Amino acid sequence: MANLAALQALNLSHNDLTGSIPQSLGSLSNLEALDLSCNLLSGEIPQQLNQLTFLAIFNVSYNCLTGAIPKGNQFNTFGNDSFEGNLWLCGNPLSTKCGNIEVLSSPQHHSYDGENEESSALVDWFIISMGYISGLVVGAILGCIFTDKKHEWFVEKFVRGSPHNRRSA
């Protein structure tokens, strides 16, 4: 990575990357933005990333990272959203302090494979279909109530008033 010393932004999000975050990223001294979110990265955030003093944007959310978030330099400026979705990370800015990490069960590597995506898609379709069906039911009930109470108006507007039922003189 020594050849990439002038690199200012690196976005590797949503690539299904596995393994740990390379310590050699700490040598990218001009890096201002690093996005590794939504991958399958595991292990700890390397302390070497503390050397990235120009780093203004850092996102490792939704991985399987563990351990303490590095302290100092730019890491003091990143918010919760940079780390969310990593259940076993601890330390500032997260509300989980490193002394309380034992509250959670030991990290088991999540398998974010097709099975989880399929079950998530199934849940999504279930929720969508429930909303669609309930909308149809409410619409049908309101339609019945409306047409019963305002029958003459409904017939005048939609049946007699429609262009198909008008006869030309």
mmCIF file with all atom_site columns, N, CA, C and O in Angstrom, residues 26-64:
data_model
loop_
_atom_site.group_PDB
_atom_site.id
_atom_site.type_symbol
_atom_site.label_atom_id
_atom_site.label_alt_id
_atom_site.label_comp_id
_atom_site.label_asym_id
_atom_site.label_entity_id
_atom_site.label_seq_id
_atom_site.pdbx_PDB_ins_code
_atom_site.Cartn_x
_atom_site.Cartn_y
_atom_site.Cartn_z
_atom_site.occupancy
_atom_site.B_iso_or_equiv
_atom_site.pdbx_formal_charge
_atom_site.auth_seq_id
_atom_site.auth_comp_id
_atom_site.auth_asym_id
_atom_site.auth_atom_id
_atom_site.pdbx_PDB_model_num
ATOM 1   N N  . GLY A 1 26 ? -3.020  2.117   7.874  1.00 0.00 ? 26 GLY A N  1
ATOM 2   C CA . GLY A 1 26 ? -2.464  3.182   8.684  1.00 0.00 ? 26 GLY A CA 1
ATOM 3   C C  . GLY A 1 26 ? -1.341  3.946   7.995  1.00 0.00 ? 26 GLY A C  1
ATOM 4   O O  . GLY A 1 26 ? -0.986  5.047   8.411  1.00 0.00 ? 26 GLY A O  1
ATOM 5   N N  . SER A 1 27 ? -0.786  3.376   6.931  1.00 0.00 ? 27 SER A N  1
ATOM 6   C CA . SER A 1 27 ? 0.296   4.053   6.211  1.00 0.00 ? 27 SER A CA 1
ATOM 7   C C  . SER A 1 27 ? -0.217  4.990   5.117  1.00 0.00 ? 27 SER A C  1
ATOM 8   O O  . SER A 1 27 ? 0.573   5.677   4.475  1.00 0.00 ? 27 SER A O  1
ATOM 9   N N  . LEU A 1 28 ? -1.512  5.032   4.899  1.00 0.00 ? 28 LEU A N  1
ATOM 10  C CA . LEU A 1 28 ? -2.083  5.930   3.893  1.00 0.00 ? 28 LEU A CA 1
ATOM 11  C C  . LEU A 1 28 ? -2.243  7.315   4.509  1.00 0.00 ? 28 LEU A C  1
ATOM 12  O O  . LEU A 1 28 ? -3.337  7.755   4.855  1.00 0.00 ? 28 LEU A O  1
ATOM 13  N N  . SER A 1 29 ? -1.144  8.022   4.645  1.00 0.00 ? 29 SER A N  1
ATOM 14  C CA . SER A 1 29 ? -1.084  9.236   5.463  1.00 0.00 ? 29 SER A CA 1
ATOM 15  C C  . SER A 1 29 ? -1.969  10.376  4.986  1.00 0.00 ? 29 SER A C  1
ATOM 16  O O  . SER A 1 29 ? -2.296  11.260  5.768  1.00 0.00 ? 29 SER A O  1
ATOM 17  N N  . ASN A 1 30 ? -2.379  10.401  3.734  1.00 0.00 ? 30 ASN A N  1
ATOM 18  C CA . ASN A 1 30 ? -3.227  11.484  3.219  1.00 0.00 ? 30 ASN A CA 1
ATOM 19  C C  . ASN A 1 30 ? -4.709  11.110  3.181  1.00 0.00 ? 30 ASN A C  1
ATOM 20  O O  . ASN A 1 30 ? -5.521  11.893  2.676  1.00 0.00 ? 30 ASN A O  1
ATOM 21  N N  . LEU A 1 31 ? -5.042  9.958   3.697  1.00 0.00 ? 31 LEU A N  1
ATOM 22  C CA . LEU A 1 31 ? -6.414  9.480   3.622  1.00 0.00 ? 31 LEU A CA 1
ATOM 23  C C  . LEU A 1 31 ? -7.346  10.372  4.441  1.00 0.00 ? 31 LEU A C  1
ATOM 24  O O  . LEU A 1 31 ? -7.115  10.619  5.627  1.00 0.00 ? 31 LEU A O  1
ATOM 25  N N  . GLU A 1 32 ? -8.408  10.870  3.800  1.00 0.00 ? 32 GLU A N  1
ATOM 26  C CA . GLU A 1 32 ? -9.386  11.733  4.450  1.00 0.00 ? 32 GLU A CA 1
ATOM 27  C C  . GLU A 1 32 ? -10.707 11.024  4.680  1.00 0.00 ? 32 GLU A C  1
ATOM 28  O O  . GLU A 1 32 ? -11.485 11.437  5.535  1.00 0.00 ? 32 GLU A O  1
ATOM 29  N N  . ALA A 1 33 ? -10.985 9.978   3.888  1.00 0.00 ? 33 ALA A N  1
ATOM 30  C CA . ALA A 1 33 ? -12.249 9.249   4.011  1.00 0.00 ? 33 ALA A CA 1
ATOM 31  C C  . ALA A 1 33 ? -11.992 7.759   3.825  1.00 0.00 ? 33 ALA A C  1
ATOM 32  O O  . ALA A 1 33 ? -11.360 7.349   2.852  1.00 0.00 ? 33 ALA A O  1
ATOM 33  N N  . LEU A 1 34 ? -12.497 6.970   4.767  1.00 0.00 ? 34 LEU A N  1
ATOM 34  C CA . LEU A 1 34 ? -12.367 5.514   4.710  1.00 0.00 ? 34 LEU A CA 1
ATOM 35  C C  . LEU A 1 34 ? -13.709 4.897   5.039  1.00 0.00 ? 34 LEU A C  1
ATOM 36  O O  . LEU A 1 34 ? -14.224 5.059   6.143  1.00 0.00 ? 34 LEU A O  1
ATOM 37  N N  . ASP A 1 35 ? -14.300 4.223   4.056  1.00 0.00 ? 35 ASP A N  1
ATOM 38  C CA . ASP A 1 35 ? -15.607 3.591   4.241  1.00 0.00 ? 35 ASP A CA 1
ATOM 39  C C  . ASP A 1 35 ? -15.473 2.097   3.982  1.00 0.00 ? 35 ASP A C  1
ATOM 40  O O  . ASP A 1 35 ? -15.263 1.662   2.858  1.00 0.00 ? 35 ASP A O  1
ATOM 41  N N  . LEU A 1 36 ? -15.593 1.325   5.060  1.00 0.00 ? 36 LEU A N  1
ATOM 42  C CA . LEU A 1 36 ? -15.533 -0.138  4.987  1.00 0.00 ? 36 LEU A CA 1
ATOM 43  C C  . LEU A 1 36 ? -16.862 -0.741  5.450  1.00 0.00 ? 36 LEU A C  1
ATOM 44  O O  . LEU A 1 36 ? -16.914 -1.899  5.840  1.00 0.00 ? 36 LEU A O  1
ATOM 45  N N  . SER A 1 37 ? -17.923 0.030   5.410  1.00 0.00 ? 37 SER A N  1
ATOM 46  C CA . SER A 1 37 ? -19.211 -0.394  5.960  1.00 0.00 ? 37 SER A CA 1
ATOM 47  C C  . SER A 1 37 ? -19.848 -1.510  5.137  1.00 0.00 ? 37 SER A C  1
ATOM 48  O O  . SER A 1 37 ? -19.520 -1.718  3.968  1.00 0.00 ? 37 SER A O  1
ATOM 49  N N  . CYS A 1 38 ? -20.743 -2.231  5.799  1.00 0.00 ? 38 CYS A N  1
ATOM 50  C CA . CYS A 1 38 ? -21.579 -3.260  5.172  1.00 0.00 ? 38 CYS A CA 1
ATOM 51  C C  . CYS A 1 38 ? -20.753 -4.336  4.472  1.00 0.00 ? 38 CYS A C  1
ATOM 52  O O  . CYS A 1 38 ? -20.986 -4.674  3.304  1.00 0.00 ? 38 CYS A O  1
ATOM 53  N N  . ASN A 1 39 ? -19.783 -4.861  5.184  1.00 0.00 ? 39 ASN A N  1
ATOM 54  C CA . ASN A 1 39 ? -18.976 -5.977  4.711  1.00 0.00 ? 39 ASN A CA 1
ATOM 55  C C  . ASN A 1 39 ? -19.066 -7.086  5.754  1.00 0.00 ? 39 ASN A C  1
ATOM 56  O O  . ASN A 1 39 ? -19.980 -7.087  6.582  1.00 0.00 ? 39 ASN A O  1
ATOM 57  N N  . LEU A 1 40 ? -18.146 -8.000  5.717  1.00 0.00 ? 40 LEU A N  1
ATOM 58  C CA . LEU A 1 40 ? -18.103 -9.104  6.673  1.00 0.00 ? 40 LEU A CA 1
ATOM 59  C C  . LEU A 1 40 ? -16.789 -9.072  7.444  1.00 0.00 ? 40 LEU A C  1
ATOM 60  O O  . LEU A 1 40 ? -16.261 -10.127 7.806  1.00 0.00 ? 40 LEU A O  1
ATOM 61  N N  . LEU A 1 41 ? -16.273 -7.891  7.687  1.00 0.00 ? 41 LEU A N  1
ATOM 62  C CA . LEU A 1 41 ? -14.987 -7.751  8.366  1.00 0.00 ? 41 LEU A CA 1
ATOM 63  C C  . LEU A 1 41 ? -15.114 -8.145  9.831  1.00 0.00 ? 41 LEU A C  1
ATOM 64  O O  . LEU A 1 41 ? -16.124 -7.875  10.472 1.00 0.00 ? 41 LEU A O  1
ATOM 65  N N  . SER A 1 42 ? -14.078 -8.765  10.361 1.00 0.00 ? 42 SER A N  1
ATOM 66  C CA . SER A 1 42 ? -14.080 -9.227  11.751 1.00 0.00 ? 42 SER A CA 1
ATOM 67  C C  . SER A 1 42 ? -12.780 -8.793  12.425 1.00 0.00 ? 42 SER A C  1
ATOM 68  O O  . SER A 1 42 ? -11.886 -8.263  11.784 1.00 0.00 ? 42 SER A O  1
ATOM 69  N N  . GLY A 1 43 ? -12.693 -9.052  13.717 1.00 0.00 ? 43 GLY A N  1
ATOM 70  C CA . GLY A 1 43 ? -11.501 -8.679  14.463 1.00 0.00 ? 43 GLY A CA 1
ATOM 71  C C  . GLY A 1 43 ? -11.595 -7.258  14.985 1.00 0.00 ? 43 GLY A C  1
ATOM 72  O O  . GLY A 1 43 ? -12.658 -6.648  14.980 1.00 0.00 ? 43 GLY A O  1
ATOM 73  N N  . GLU A 1 44 ? -10.472 -6.741  15.419 1.00 0.00 ? 44 GLU A N  1
ATOM 74  C CA . GLU A 1 44 ? -10.430 -5.412  16.019 1.00 0.00 ? 44 GLU A CA 1
ATOM 75  C C  . GLU A 1 44 ? -10.063 -4.355  14.983 1.00 0.00 ? 44 GLU A C  1
ATOM 76  O O  . GLU A 1 44 ? -9.478  -4.663  13.944 1.00 0.00 ? 44 GLU A O  1
ATOM 77  N N  . ILE A 1 45 ? -10.402 -3.116  15.304 1.00 0.00 ? 45 ILE A N  1
ATOM 78  C CA . ILE A 1 45 ? -9.979  -1.981  14.473 1.00 0.00 ? 45 ILE A CA 1
ATOM 79  C C  . ILE A 1 45 ? -8.502  -1.737  14.794 1.00 0.00 ? 45 ILE A C  1
ATOM 80  O O  . ILE A 1 45 ? -8.152  -1.518  15.958 1.00 0.00 ? 45 ILE A O  1
ATOM 81  N N  . PRO A 1 46 ? -7.624  -1.792  13.806 1.00 0.00 ? 46 PRO A N  1
ATOM 82  C CA . PRO A 1 46 ? -6.186  -1.653  14.079 1.00 0.00 ? 46 PRO A CA 1
ATOM 83  C C  . PRO A 1 46 ? -5.836  -0.294  14.684 1.00 0.00 ? 46 PRO A C  1
ATOM 84  O O  . PRO A 1 46 ? -6.329  0.747   14.236 1.00 0.00 ? 46 PRO A O  1
ATOM 85  N N  . GLN A 1 47 ? -4.980  -0.310  15.691 1.00 0.00 ? 47 GLN A N  1
ATOM 86  C CA . GLN A 1 47 ? -4.513  0.922   16.320 1.00 0.00 ? 47 GLN A CA 1
ATOM 87  C C  . GLN A 1 47 ? -3.737  1.791   15.328 1.00 0.00 ? 47 GLN A C  1
ATOM 88  O O  . GLN A 1 47 ? -3.655  3.000   15.497 1.00 0.00 ? 47 GLN A O  1
ATOM 89  N N  . GLN A 1 48 ? -3.202  1.182   14.297 1.00 0.00 ? 48 GLN A N  1
ATOM 90  C CA . GLN A 1 48 ? -2.421  1.925   13.295 1.00 0.00 ? 48 GLN A CA 1
ATOM 91  C C  . GLN A 1 48 ? -3.278  2.978   12.577 1.00 0.00 ? 48 GLN A C  1
ATOM 92  O O  . GLN A 1 48 ? -2.751  3.943   12.036 1.00 0.00 ? 48 GLN A O  1
ATOM 93  N N  . LEU A 1 49 ? -4.602  2.795   12.573 1.00 0.00 ? 49 LEU A N  1
ATOM 94  C CA . LEU A 1 49 ? -5.466  3.778   11.917 1.00 0.00 ? 49 LEU A CA 1
ATOM 95  C C  . LEU A 1 49 ? -5.453  5.108   12.660 1.00 0.00 ? 49 LEU A C  1
ATOM 96  O O  . LEU A 1 49 ? -5.875  6.128   12.118 1.00 0.00 ? 49 LEU A O  1
ATOM 97  N N  . ASN A 1 50 ? -4.966  5.118   13.896 1.00 0.00 ? 50 ASN A N  1
ATOM 98  C CA . ASN A 1 50 ? -4.818  6.352   14.661 1.00 0.00 ? 50 ASN A CA 1
ATOM 99  C C  . ASN A 1 50 ? -3.806  7.288   14.014 1.00 0.00 ? 50 ASN A C  1
ATOM 100 O O  . ASN A 1 50 ? -3.785  8.484   14.307 1.00 0.00 ? 50 ASN A O  1
ATOM 101 N N  . GLN A 1 51 ? -2.955  6.765   13.149 1.00 0.00 ? 51 GLN A N  1
ATOM 102 C CA . GLN A 1 51 ? -1.939  7.568   12.469 1.00 0.00 ? 51 GLN A CA 1
ATOM 103 C C  . GLN A 1 51 ? -2.523  8.396   11.322 1.00 0.00 ? 51 GLN A C  1
ATOM 104 O O  . GLN A 1 51 ? -1.857  9.255   10.781 1.00 0.00 ? 51 GLN A O  1
ATOM 105 N N  . LEU A 1 52 ? -3.788  8.118   10.975 1.00 0.00 ? 52 LEU A N  1
ATOM 106 C CA . LEU A 1 52 ? -4.427  8.826   9.867  1.00 0.00 ? 52 LEU A CA 1
ATOM 107 C C  . LEU A 1 52 ? -4.990  10.161  10.375 1.00 0.00 ? 52 LEU A C  1
ATOM 108 O O  . LEU A 1 52 ? -6.175  10.300  10.631 1.00 0.00 ? 52 LEU A O  1
ATOM 109 N N  . THR A 1 53 ? -4.123  11.147  10.497 1.00 0.00 ? 53 THR A N  1
ATOM 110 C CA . THR A 1 53 ? -4.507  12.413  11.128 1.00 0.00 ? 53 THR A CA 1
ATOM 111 C C  . THR A 1 53 ? -5.392  13.291  10.247 1.00 0.00 ? 53 THR A C  1
ATOM 112 O O  . THR A 1 53 ? -5.997  14.229  10.743 1.00 0.00 ? 53 THR A O  1
ATOM 113 N N  . PHE A 1 54 ? -5.495  13.004  8.939  1.00 0.00 ? 54 PHE A N  1
ATOM 114 C CA . PHE A 1 54 ? -6.377  13.761  8.058  1.00 0.00 ? 54 PHE A CA 1
ATOM 115 C C  . PHE A 1 54 ? -7.758  13.125  7.942  1.00 0.00 ? 54 PHE A C  1
ATOM 116 O O  . PHE A 1 54 ? -8.637  13.677  7.293  1.00 0.00 ? 54 PHE A O  1
ATOM 117 N N  . LEU A 1 55 ? -7.932  11.973  8.551  1.00 0.00 ? 55 LEU A N  1
ATOM 118 C CA . LEU A 1 55 ? -9.171  11.214  8.389  1.00 0.00 ? 55 LEU A CA 1
ATOM 119 C C  . LEU A 1 55 ? -10.356 11.984  8.979  1.00 0.00 ? 55 LEU A C  1
ATOM 120 O O  . LEU A 1 55 ? -10.426 12.221  10.176 1.00 0.00 ? 55 LEU A O  1
ATOM 121 N N  . ALA A 1 56 ? -11.285 12.385  8.115  1.00 0.00 ? 56 ALA A N  1
ATOM 122 C CA . ALA A 1 56 ? -12.472 13.130  8.545  1.00 0.00 ? 56 ALA A CA 1
ATOM 123 C C  . ALA A 1 56 ? -13.722 12.264  8.492  1.00 0.00 ? 56 ALA A C  1
ATOM 124 O O  . ALA A 1 56 ? -14.679 12.508  9.215  1.00 0.00 ? 56 ALA A O  1
ATOM 125 N N  . ILE A 1 57 ? -13.721 11.270  7.615  1.00 0.00 ? 57 ILE A N  1
ATOM 126 C CA . ILE A 1 57 ? -14.864 10.363  7.463  1.00 0.00 ? 57 ILE A CA 1
ATOM 127 C C  . ILE A 1 57 ? -14.370 8.946   7.667  1.00 0.00 ? 57 ILE A C  1
ATOM 128 O O  . ILE A 1 57 ? -13.436 8.504   6.997  1.00 0.00 ? 57 ILE A O  1
ATOM 129 N N  . PHE A 1 58 ? -15.013 8.251   8.601  1.00 0.00 ? 58 PHE A N  1
ATOM 130 C CA . PHE A 1 58 ? -14.635 6.867   8.908  1.00 0.00 ? 58 PHE A CA 1
ATOM 131 C C  . PHE A 1 58 ? -15.915 6.092   9.163  1.00 0.00 ? 58 PHE A C  1
ATOM 132 O O  . PHE A 1 58 ? -16.730 6.484   10.002 1.00 0.00 ? 58 PHE A O  1
ATOM 133 N N  . ASN A 1 59 ? -16.105 5.007   8.416  1.00 0.00 ? 59 ASN A N  1
ATOM 134 C CA . ASN A 1 59 ? -17.330 4.222   8.576  1.00 0.00 ? 59 ASN A CA 1
ATOM 135 C C  . ASN A 1 59 ? -17.004 2.741   8.492  1.00 0.00 ? 59 ASN A C  1
ATOM 136 O O  . ASN A 1 59 ? -16.560 2.253   7.454  1.00 0.00 ? 59 ASN A O  1
ATOM 137 N N  . VAL A 1 60 ? -17.210 2.041   9.603  1.00 0.00 ? 60 VAL A N  1
ATOM 138 C CA . VAL A 1 60 ? -17.047 0.582   9.631  1.00 0.00 ? 60 VAL A CA 1
ATOM 139 C C  . VAL A 1 60 ? -18.346 -0.067  10.105 1.00 0.00 ? 60 VAL A C  1
ATOM 140 O O  . VAL A 1 60 ? -18.338 -1.180  10.614 1.00 0.00 ? 60 VAL A O  1
ATOM 141 N N  . SER A 1 61 ? -19.456 0.631   9.937  1.00 0.00 ? 61 SER A N  1
ATOM 142 C CA . SER A 1 61 ? -20.732 0.115   10.418 1.00 0.00 ? 61 SER A CA 1
ATOM 143 C C  . SER A 1 61 ? -21.122 -1.168  9.681  1.00 0.00 ? 61 SER A C  1
ATOM 144 O O  . SER A 1 61 ? -20.716 -1.406  8.552  1.00 0.00 ? 61 SER A O  1
ATOM 145 N N  . TYR A 1 62 ? -21.887 -1.987  10.385 1.00 0.00 ? 62 TYR A N  1
ATOM 146 C CA . TYR A 1 62 ? -22.449 -3.237  9.866  1.00 0.00 ? 62 TYR A CA 1
ATOM 147 C C  . TYR A 1 62 ? -21.379 -4.204  9.357  1.00 0.00 ? 62 TYR A C  1
ATOM 148 O O  . TYR A 1 62 ? -21.361 -4.608  8.200  1.00 0.00 ? 62 TYR A O  1
ATOM 149 N N  . ASN A 1 63 ? -20.489 -4.539  10.264 1.00 0.00 ? 63 ASN A N  1
ATOM 150 C CA . ASN A 1 63 ? -19.505 -5.587  10.073 1.00 0.00 ? 63 ASN A CA 1
ATOM 151 C C  . ASN A 1 63 ? -19.594 -6.493  11.296 1.00 0.00 ? 63 ASN A C  1
ATOM 152 O O  . ASN A 1 63 ? -20.611 -6.473  11.996 1.00 0.00 ? 63 ASN A O  1
ATOM 153 N N  . CYS A 1 64 ? -18.583 -7.260  11.567 1.00 0.00 ? 64 CYS A N  1
ATOM 154 C CA . CYS A 1 64 ? -18.532 -8.139  12.745 1.00 0.00 ? 64 CYS A CA 1
ATOM 155 C C  . CYS A 1 64 ? -17.315 -7.804  13.585 1.00 0.00 ? 64 CYS A C  1
ATOM 156 O O  . CYS A 1 64 ? -16.594 -8.691  14.049 1.00 0.00 ? 64 CYS A O  1
#
